[in-house]
Structure formats: C-alpha cells, structure tokens
Coordinates of C-alpha atoms in Angstrom, one line a residue:
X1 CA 100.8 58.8 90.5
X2 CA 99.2 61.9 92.5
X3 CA 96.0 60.5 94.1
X4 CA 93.3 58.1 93.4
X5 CA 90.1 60.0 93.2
X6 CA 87.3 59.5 94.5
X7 CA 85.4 57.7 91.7
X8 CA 88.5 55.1 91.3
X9 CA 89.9 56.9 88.6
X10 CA 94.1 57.6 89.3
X11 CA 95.7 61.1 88.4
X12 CA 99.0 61.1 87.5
X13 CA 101.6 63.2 86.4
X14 CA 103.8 63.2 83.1
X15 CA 107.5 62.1 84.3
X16 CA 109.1 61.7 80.6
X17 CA 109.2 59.0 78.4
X18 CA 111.7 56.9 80.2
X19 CA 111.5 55.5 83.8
X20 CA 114.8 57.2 84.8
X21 CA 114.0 60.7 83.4
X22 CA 115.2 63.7 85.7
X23 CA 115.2 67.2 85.1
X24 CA 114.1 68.7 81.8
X25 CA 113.2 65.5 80.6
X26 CA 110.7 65.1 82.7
X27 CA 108.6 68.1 81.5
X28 CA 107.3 68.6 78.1
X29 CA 108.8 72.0 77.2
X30 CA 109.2 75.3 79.3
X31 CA 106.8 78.2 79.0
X32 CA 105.6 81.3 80.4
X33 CA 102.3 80.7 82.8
X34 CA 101.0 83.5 80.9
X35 CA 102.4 86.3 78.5
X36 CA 100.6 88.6 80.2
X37 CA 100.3 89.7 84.0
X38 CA 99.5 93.1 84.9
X39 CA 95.7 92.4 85.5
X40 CA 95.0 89.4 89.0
X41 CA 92.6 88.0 85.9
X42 CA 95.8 86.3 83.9
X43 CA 96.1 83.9 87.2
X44 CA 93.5 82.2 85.7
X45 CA 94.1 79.2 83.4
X46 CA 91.7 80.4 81.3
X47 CA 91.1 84.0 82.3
X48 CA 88.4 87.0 81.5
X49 CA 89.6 89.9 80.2
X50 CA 86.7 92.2 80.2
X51 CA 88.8 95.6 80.8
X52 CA 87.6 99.3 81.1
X53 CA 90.3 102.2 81.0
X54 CA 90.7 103.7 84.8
X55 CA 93.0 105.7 86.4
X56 CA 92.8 104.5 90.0
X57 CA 91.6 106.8 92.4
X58 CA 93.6 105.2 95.3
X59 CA 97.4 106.1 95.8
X60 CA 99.6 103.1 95.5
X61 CA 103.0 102.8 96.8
X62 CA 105.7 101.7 93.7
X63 CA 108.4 100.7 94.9
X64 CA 109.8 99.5 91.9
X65 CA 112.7 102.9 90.9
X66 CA 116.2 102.3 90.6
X67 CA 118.0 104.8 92.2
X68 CA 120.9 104.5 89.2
X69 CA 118.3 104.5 86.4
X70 CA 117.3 107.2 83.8
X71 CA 113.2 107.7 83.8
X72 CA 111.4 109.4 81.0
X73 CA 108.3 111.6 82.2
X74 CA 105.7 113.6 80.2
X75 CA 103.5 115.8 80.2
X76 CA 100.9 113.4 78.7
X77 CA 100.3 109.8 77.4
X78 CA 99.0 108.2 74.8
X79 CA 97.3 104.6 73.8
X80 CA 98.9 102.4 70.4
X81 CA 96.8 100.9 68.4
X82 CA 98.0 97.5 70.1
X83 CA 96.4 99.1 73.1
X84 CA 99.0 99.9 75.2
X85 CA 100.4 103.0 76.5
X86 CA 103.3 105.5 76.1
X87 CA 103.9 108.9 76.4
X88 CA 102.8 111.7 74.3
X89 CA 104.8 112.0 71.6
X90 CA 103.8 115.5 70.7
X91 CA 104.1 117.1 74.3
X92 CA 107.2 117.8 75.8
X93 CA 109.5 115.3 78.2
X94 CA 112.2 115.2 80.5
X95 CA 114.2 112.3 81.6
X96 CA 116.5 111.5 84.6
X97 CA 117.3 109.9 87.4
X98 CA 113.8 110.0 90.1
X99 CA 116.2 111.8 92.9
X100 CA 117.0 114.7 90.8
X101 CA 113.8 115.4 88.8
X102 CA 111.2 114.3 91.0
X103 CA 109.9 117.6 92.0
X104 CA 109.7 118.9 88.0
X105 CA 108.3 115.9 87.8
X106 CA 105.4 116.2 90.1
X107 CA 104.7 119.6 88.8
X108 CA 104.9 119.3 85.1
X109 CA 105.5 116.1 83.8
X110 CA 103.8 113.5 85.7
X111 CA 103.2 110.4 83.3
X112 CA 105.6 107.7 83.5
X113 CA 106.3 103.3 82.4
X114 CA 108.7 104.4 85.3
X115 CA 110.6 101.8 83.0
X116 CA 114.8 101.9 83.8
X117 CA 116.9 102.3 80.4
X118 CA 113.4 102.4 78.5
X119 CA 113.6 105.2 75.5
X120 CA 111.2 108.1 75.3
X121 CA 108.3 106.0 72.8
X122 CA 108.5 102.8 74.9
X123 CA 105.3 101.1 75.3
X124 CA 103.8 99.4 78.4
X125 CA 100.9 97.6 80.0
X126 CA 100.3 100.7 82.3
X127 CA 101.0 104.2 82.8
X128 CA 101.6 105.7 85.8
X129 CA 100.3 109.5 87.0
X130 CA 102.8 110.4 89.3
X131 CA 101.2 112.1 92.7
X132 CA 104.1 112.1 95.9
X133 CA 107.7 111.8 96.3
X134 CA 108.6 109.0 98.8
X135 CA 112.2 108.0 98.7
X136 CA 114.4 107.7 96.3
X137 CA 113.4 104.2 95.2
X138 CA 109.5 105.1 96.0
X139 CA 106.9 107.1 94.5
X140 CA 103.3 107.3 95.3
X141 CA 101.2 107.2 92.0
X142 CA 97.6 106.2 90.2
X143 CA 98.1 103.7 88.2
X144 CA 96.1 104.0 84.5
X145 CA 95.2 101.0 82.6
X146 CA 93.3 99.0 80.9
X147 CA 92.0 96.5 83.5
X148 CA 89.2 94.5 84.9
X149 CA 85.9 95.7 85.3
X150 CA 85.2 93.8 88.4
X151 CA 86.3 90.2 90.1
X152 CA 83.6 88.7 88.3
X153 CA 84.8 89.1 85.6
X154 CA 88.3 87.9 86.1
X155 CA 86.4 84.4 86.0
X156 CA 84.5 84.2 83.3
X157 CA 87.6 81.7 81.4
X158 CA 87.1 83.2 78.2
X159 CA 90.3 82.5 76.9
X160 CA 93.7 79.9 77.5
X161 CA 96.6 80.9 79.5
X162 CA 99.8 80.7 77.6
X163 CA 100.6 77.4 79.4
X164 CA 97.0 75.6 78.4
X165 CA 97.9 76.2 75.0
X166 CA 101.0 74.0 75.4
X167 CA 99.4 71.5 77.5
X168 CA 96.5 71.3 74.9
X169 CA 99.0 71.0 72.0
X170 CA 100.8 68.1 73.4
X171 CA 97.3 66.4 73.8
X172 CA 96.6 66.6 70.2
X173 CA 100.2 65.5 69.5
X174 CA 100.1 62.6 71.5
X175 CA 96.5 61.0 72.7
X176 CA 94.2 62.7 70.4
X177 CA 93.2 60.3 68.0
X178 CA 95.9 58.1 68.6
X179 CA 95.7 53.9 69.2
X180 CA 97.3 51.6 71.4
X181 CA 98.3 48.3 70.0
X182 CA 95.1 46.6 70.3
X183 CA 93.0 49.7 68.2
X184 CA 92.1 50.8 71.2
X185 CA 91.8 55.1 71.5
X186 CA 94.3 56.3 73.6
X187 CA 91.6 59.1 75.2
X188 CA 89.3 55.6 76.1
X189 CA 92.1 55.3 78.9
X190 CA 91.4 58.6 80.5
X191 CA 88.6 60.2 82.8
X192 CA 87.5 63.8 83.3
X193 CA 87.7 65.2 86.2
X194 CA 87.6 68.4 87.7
X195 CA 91.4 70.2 88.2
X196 CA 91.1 73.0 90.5
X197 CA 92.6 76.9 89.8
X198 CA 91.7 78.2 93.1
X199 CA 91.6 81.9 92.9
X200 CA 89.2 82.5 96.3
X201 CA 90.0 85.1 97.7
X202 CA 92.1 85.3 100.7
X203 CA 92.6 89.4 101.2
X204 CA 91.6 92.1 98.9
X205 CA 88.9 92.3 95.8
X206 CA 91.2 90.6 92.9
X207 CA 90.8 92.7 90.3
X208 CA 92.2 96.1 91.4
X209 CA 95.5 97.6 90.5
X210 CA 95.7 99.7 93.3
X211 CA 95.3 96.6 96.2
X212 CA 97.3 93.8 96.7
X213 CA 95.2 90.5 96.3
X214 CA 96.4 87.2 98.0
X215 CA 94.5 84.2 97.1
X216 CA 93.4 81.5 99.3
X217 CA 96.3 79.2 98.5
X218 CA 98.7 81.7 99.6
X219 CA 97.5 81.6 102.7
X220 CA 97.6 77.4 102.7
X221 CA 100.8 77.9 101.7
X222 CA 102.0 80.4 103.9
X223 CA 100.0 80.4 107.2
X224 CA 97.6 77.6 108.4
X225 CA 99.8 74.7 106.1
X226 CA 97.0 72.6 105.4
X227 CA 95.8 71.7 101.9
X228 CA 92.7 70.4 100.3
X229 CA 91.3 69.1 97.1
X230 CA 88.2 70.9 97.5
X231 CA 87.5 73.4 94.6
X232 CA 85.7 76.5 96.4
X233 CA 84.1 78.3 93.3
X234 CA 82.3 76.8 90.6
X235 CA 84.7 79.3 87.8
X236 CA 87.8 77.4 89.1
X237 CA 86.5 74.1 88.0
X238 CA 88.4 72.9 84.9
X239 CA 87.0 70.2 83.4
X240 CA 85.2 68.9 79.9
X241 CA 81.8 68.6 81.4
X242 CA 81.9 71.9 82.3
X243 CA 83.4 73.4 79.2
X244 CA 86.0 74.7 80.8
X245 CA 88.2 72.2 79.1
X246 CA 88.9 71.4 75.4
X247 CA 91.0 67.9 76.4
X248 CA 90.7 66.0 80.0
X249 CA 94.1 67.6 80.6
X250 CA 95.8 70.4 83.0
X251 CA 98.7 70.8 85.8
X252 CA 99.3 70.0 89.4
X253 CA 98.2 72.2 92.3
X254 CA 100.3 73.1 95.1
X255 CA 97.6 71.6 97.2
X256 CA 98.9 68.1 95.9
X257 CA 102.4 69.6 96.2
X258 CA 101.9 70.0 99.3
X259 CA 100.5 66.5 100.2
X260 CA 102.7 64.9 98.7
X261 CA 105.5 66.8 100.9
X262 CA 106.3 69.9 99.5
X263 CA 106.8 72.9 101.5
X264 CA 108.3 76.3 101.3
X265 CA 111.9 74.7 101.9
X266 CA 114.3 72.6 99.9
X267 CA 113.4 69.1 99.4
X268 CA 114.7 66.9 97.2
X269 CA 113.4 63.7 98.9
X270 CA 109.8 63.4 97.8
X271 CA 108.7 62.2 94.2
X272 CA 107.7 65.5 93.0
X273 CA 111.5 67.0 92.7
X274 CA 112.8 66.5 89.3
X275 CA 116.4 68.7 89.7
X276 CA 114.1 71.5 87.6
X277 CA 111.6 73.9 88.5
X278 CA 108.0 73.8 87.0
X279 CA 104.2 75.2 87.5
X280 CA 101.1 74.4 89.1
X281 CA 98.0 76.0 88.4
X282 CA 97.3 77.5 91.5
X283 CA 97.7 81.4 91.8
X284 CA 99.1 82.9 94.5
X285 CA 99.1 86.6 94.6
X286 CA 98.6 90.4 92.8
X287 CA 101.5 92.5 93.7
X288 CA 100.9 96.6 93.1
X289 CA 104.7 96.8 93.8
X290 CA 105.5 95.6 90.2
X291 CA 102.1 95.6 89.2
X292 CA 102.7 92.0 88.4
X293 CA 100.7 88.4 89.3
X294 CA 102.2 85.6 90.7
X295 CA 101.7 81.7 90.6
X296 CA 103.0 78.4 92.6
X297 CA 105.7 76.4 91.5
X298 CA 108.1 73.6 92.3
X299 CA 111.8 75.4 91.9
X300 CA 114.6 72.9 90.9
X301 CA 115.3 72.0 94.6
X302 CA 111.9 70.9 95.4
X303 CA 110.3 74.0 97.2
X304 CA 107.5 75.6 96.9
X305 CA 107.3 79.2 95.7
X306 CA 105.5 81.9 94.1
X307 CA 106.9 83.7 90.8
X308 CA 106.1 86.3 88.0
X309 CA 103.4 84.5 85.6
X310 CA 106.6 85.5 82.8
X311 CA 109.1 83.1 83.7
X312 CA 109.8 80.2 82.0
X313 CA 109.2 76.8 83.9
X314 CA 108.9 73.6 82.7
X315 CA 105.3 72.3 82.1
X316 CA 104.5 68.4 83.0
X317 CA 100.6 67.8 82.2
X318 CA 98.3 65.6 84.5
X319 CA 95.7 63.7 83.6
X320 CA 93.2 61.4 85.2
X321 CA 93.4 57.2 84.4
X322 CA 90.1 56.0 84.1
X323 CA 88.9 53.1 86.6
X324 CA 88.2 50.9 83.6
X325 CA 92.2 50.3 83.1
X326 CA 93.7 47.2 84.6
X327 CA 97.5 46.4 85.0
X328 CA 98.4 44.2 82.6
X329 CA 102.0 43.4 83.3
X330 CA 105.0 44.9 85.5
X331 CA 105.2 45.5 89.5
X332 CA 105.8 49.1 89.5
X333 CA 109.5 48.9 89.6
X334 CA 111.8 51.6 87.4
X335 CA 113.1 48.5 85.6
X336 CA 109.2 46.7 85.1
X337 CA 107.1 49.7 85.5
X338 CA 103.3 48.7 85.3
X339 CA 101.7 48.6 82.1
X340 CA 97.7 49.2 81.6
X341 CA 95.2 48.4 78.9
X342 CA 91.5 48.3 79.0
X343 CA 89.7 46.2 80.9
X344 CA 88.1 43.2 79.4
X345 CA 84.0 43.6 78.5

C-alpha cells in the first residue's frame, strides 16, 4: 500500500503474485521507459511529438568523444525515409580519431552522429554541424534534428510511452473483463484517480536541444528534499476522466518514493526495495551532453536515481482500490494477507 487518498480510495503497488516475492518477481516484466529520448518530450508518459527540422542556432558543448574512437565526418547529411539522419552518401568523408582530424574537420567536413565504431551510412536521431575544437573529448557544435516545436507541445500526450504500453497490456490481461468469484468485475474494485508525470519546469524551456532542462522533481530530489502529491499542470494529470488514460492504471512517483523513505542513498530497509531496480513516472532531466532524457527510478539497492529513458527496468503498475472494498478476511500478515471484496449494498 502507497497512500490512502483523499477520497478514501487506497493506491497500491503490484508486489508479485505471492506474499514473499522479491526481486524480479515483484515486477511484471522489464522495459524501456521509452524507445526514444533525444527530444525532453519522450519524458512524458504519454508525450507530443509535434517536431520541426532545426539546426540550433546556440553552440552546445558535447562532451560525449572518445578519445580512442574512429568518427566519420562529411561534407553533408542526409534524412532516410524512417526520418532520421546520416551522412551524404554522395559527398565525400573522412574518418578518424577527433584529435587528429579535427581541424579538416572544421573546415571541410563538418557533419557528424559523432557515433564511436559507427560505419560511414549509420543512422541517428541527430546530426551534428561541427563549429569549435575544445579538447580532445569536447567539441562545440549545433545540433540538427527533428525536434519540438515548443514546450507546449511536449504536453499535448498524443501518444504512450513504451512503458504505458506494457502497463496497459497487463490490464487487459488481467482485470479487464475479468470476475472474481462472486461475478463480481474485477475493474468494480478500482477507482480513478489522477497519477502525476510532473514535468514543471525547474531550469530551462524543455524542449530545446541546445539547453539543459531539469524538471521540478529534480530539484525535490536533489535540493530542497521535500515531496508532494500535488500535480502542478493540468497536462501531467493521468487519469480516465481526463482522457489521458485508457485503464485506471500507471507507476509510482519518486514523490511517494520519497515518502515512503527513499533517498539518493542505499536503502534496503523501507518497503519499496525489492533487490531490483524499477521506474517511476516522474522525469527528471534533458541532458545536451548525450543529447539524451532521463527519468527516476528505484535501483536494486533502494536509491533513488535518474537514468537514460533506454534502460531496461522493471515495471510494477499502481492502481487505486476503491473505498467501496471491505476486508473480508486476513490481518495483513505475509502468511494471512488481507483479502477484499465489494462491499455489501
């Protein structure tokens, strides 16, 4: 159990289908937050991606180059059909290590994936228009993409994150249309209510490549420590009501996390640590370093930390018990855990 809500209702967590599951067991699968993660929009749960081509007219600092690793560069670029980008298959390249090249680079062959080990027709989210030597492990570059128009439009929940599609598919697997012993619809025994994918705005504008974006939980998180279970914007409220749900199903926050005694350290002494890491739905920050977004989770010791939307992490849905389900036997205990049915009319 997570909280009891305000209305009565009690939000739980799943924990496995046995009172002494640990670990895996107590997730549903593992999964990507989202397949994609270039853009600050693919935070979202459900995310916008209303995208215009731009090549950034602010220098950004990558930071990204190994200084072991073999770089193609060209004169030009390209965009697939799958609309992504390489380089120019008809104009000349070179390729070599960023040290050794940079300055031919700079003059004549500017376009780079600045991808290590990638081959001359590799294809990437992004293309970068290499402006200023740095170091040799730093360039300064535009970056050109396809990429959101605006921060409005990074909201506007269009379509599921790579994790909602999971969570949604267990629904259907295992409540949707399913009965408990008595006839009863398994979905009679659940409320919707709002779950909360924060992305206010702590620093920056959220939708540029150039700018590094930290969100307000980050800053929760990371600097004043204290959490709430207040939803700021009306786009980050995910619920049926407001269509931005299909089922009265999502993930934890790290603002429950955190209440419940998470923190940026190990701990493996509050209910929430399993033995294996998983996600919440609350972003945390855009990096322009590795051009890459970055969510909350709780890592296999109990902590709290941000990661690359791509990593797999286990997934444990939440959902809200309605306040018209009564006990019906047990005390609680891992050996007679409660059991619930509908209450009486």
């Amino acid at each position: 159990m997570i909280r009891i809500n305000g209305n009565g209702s009690v939000r739980m967590i799943y924990s496995g289908t046995s009172t002494d599951a640990t670990g895996a067991d107590t997730s549903i699968g593992t999964s990507v937050y989202n397949t994609k993660g270039w853009d600050p929009t693919y935070v979202g749960y459900k995310y916008g991606e209303d995208l215009v081509l731009r090549e950034t007219s602010e220098m950004s600092a990558y930071h990204g180059i190994g200084v072991n690793n073999i770089y193609y560069f060209g004169k030009g670029y390209e965009i697939t059909e799958d609309g992504k980008f390489q380089l120019d298959q008809n104009q000349d390249m070179i390729s070599g290590k960023w040290a050794d090249i940079y300055k031919e680079v700079i003059d004549n062959y500017p376009y780079s994936c600045l991808r290590g080990g990638a081959k001359a027709d590799a294809k990437c989210n992004l293309i970068m228009h290499v402006k200023e030597y740095v170091s040799d492990t730093r360039a300064n570059v535009h970056y050109i993409s396809y990429n959101s128009k605006d921060y409005a439009s990074t909201l506007t929940n269009k379509f599921d994150s790579t994790v909602k599609k999971l969570v949604d598919m267990w629904y259907e697997n295992n409540i949707l249309n399913k009965k408990d012993n008595e006839g009863n619809l398994l979905s009679n025994y659940l409320s919707d209510e709002i779950f909360c994918n924060d992305r206010s705005i702590r620093s920056g504008d959220g939708y540029k490549l150039s700018e590094f974006t930290y969100y307000n939980m980050y800053n929760r998180m990371t600097g004043t420590y204290e959490s709430t279970l207040l939803c700021k914007q009306n786009e980050d409220k995910f619920s049926v009501a407001n269509k931005n749900l299909k089922y009265p199903i999502a993930l934890i926050t790290a603002d429950e996390v955190m209440l419940a005694g998470g923190t940026g350290g190990v701990n493996n002494m509050f209910y929430l640590y399993t033995g294996q890491k998983y996600w919440t739905m609350s972003p945390s920050f855009y990096s322009t370093n590795f051009h890459s977004s970055y969510n909350y989770r709780v890592t296999e010791n109990g902590a709290v930390g941000n990661v690359n939307l791509g990593s797999y992490h286990g997934v444990r849905p939440v959902i809200n018990l309605s306040s018209e389900v009564e006990i019906s036997q047990g005390i609680g205990t891992k050996d007679n855990p409660y059991v619930v049915k509908l209450k009486s009319s």
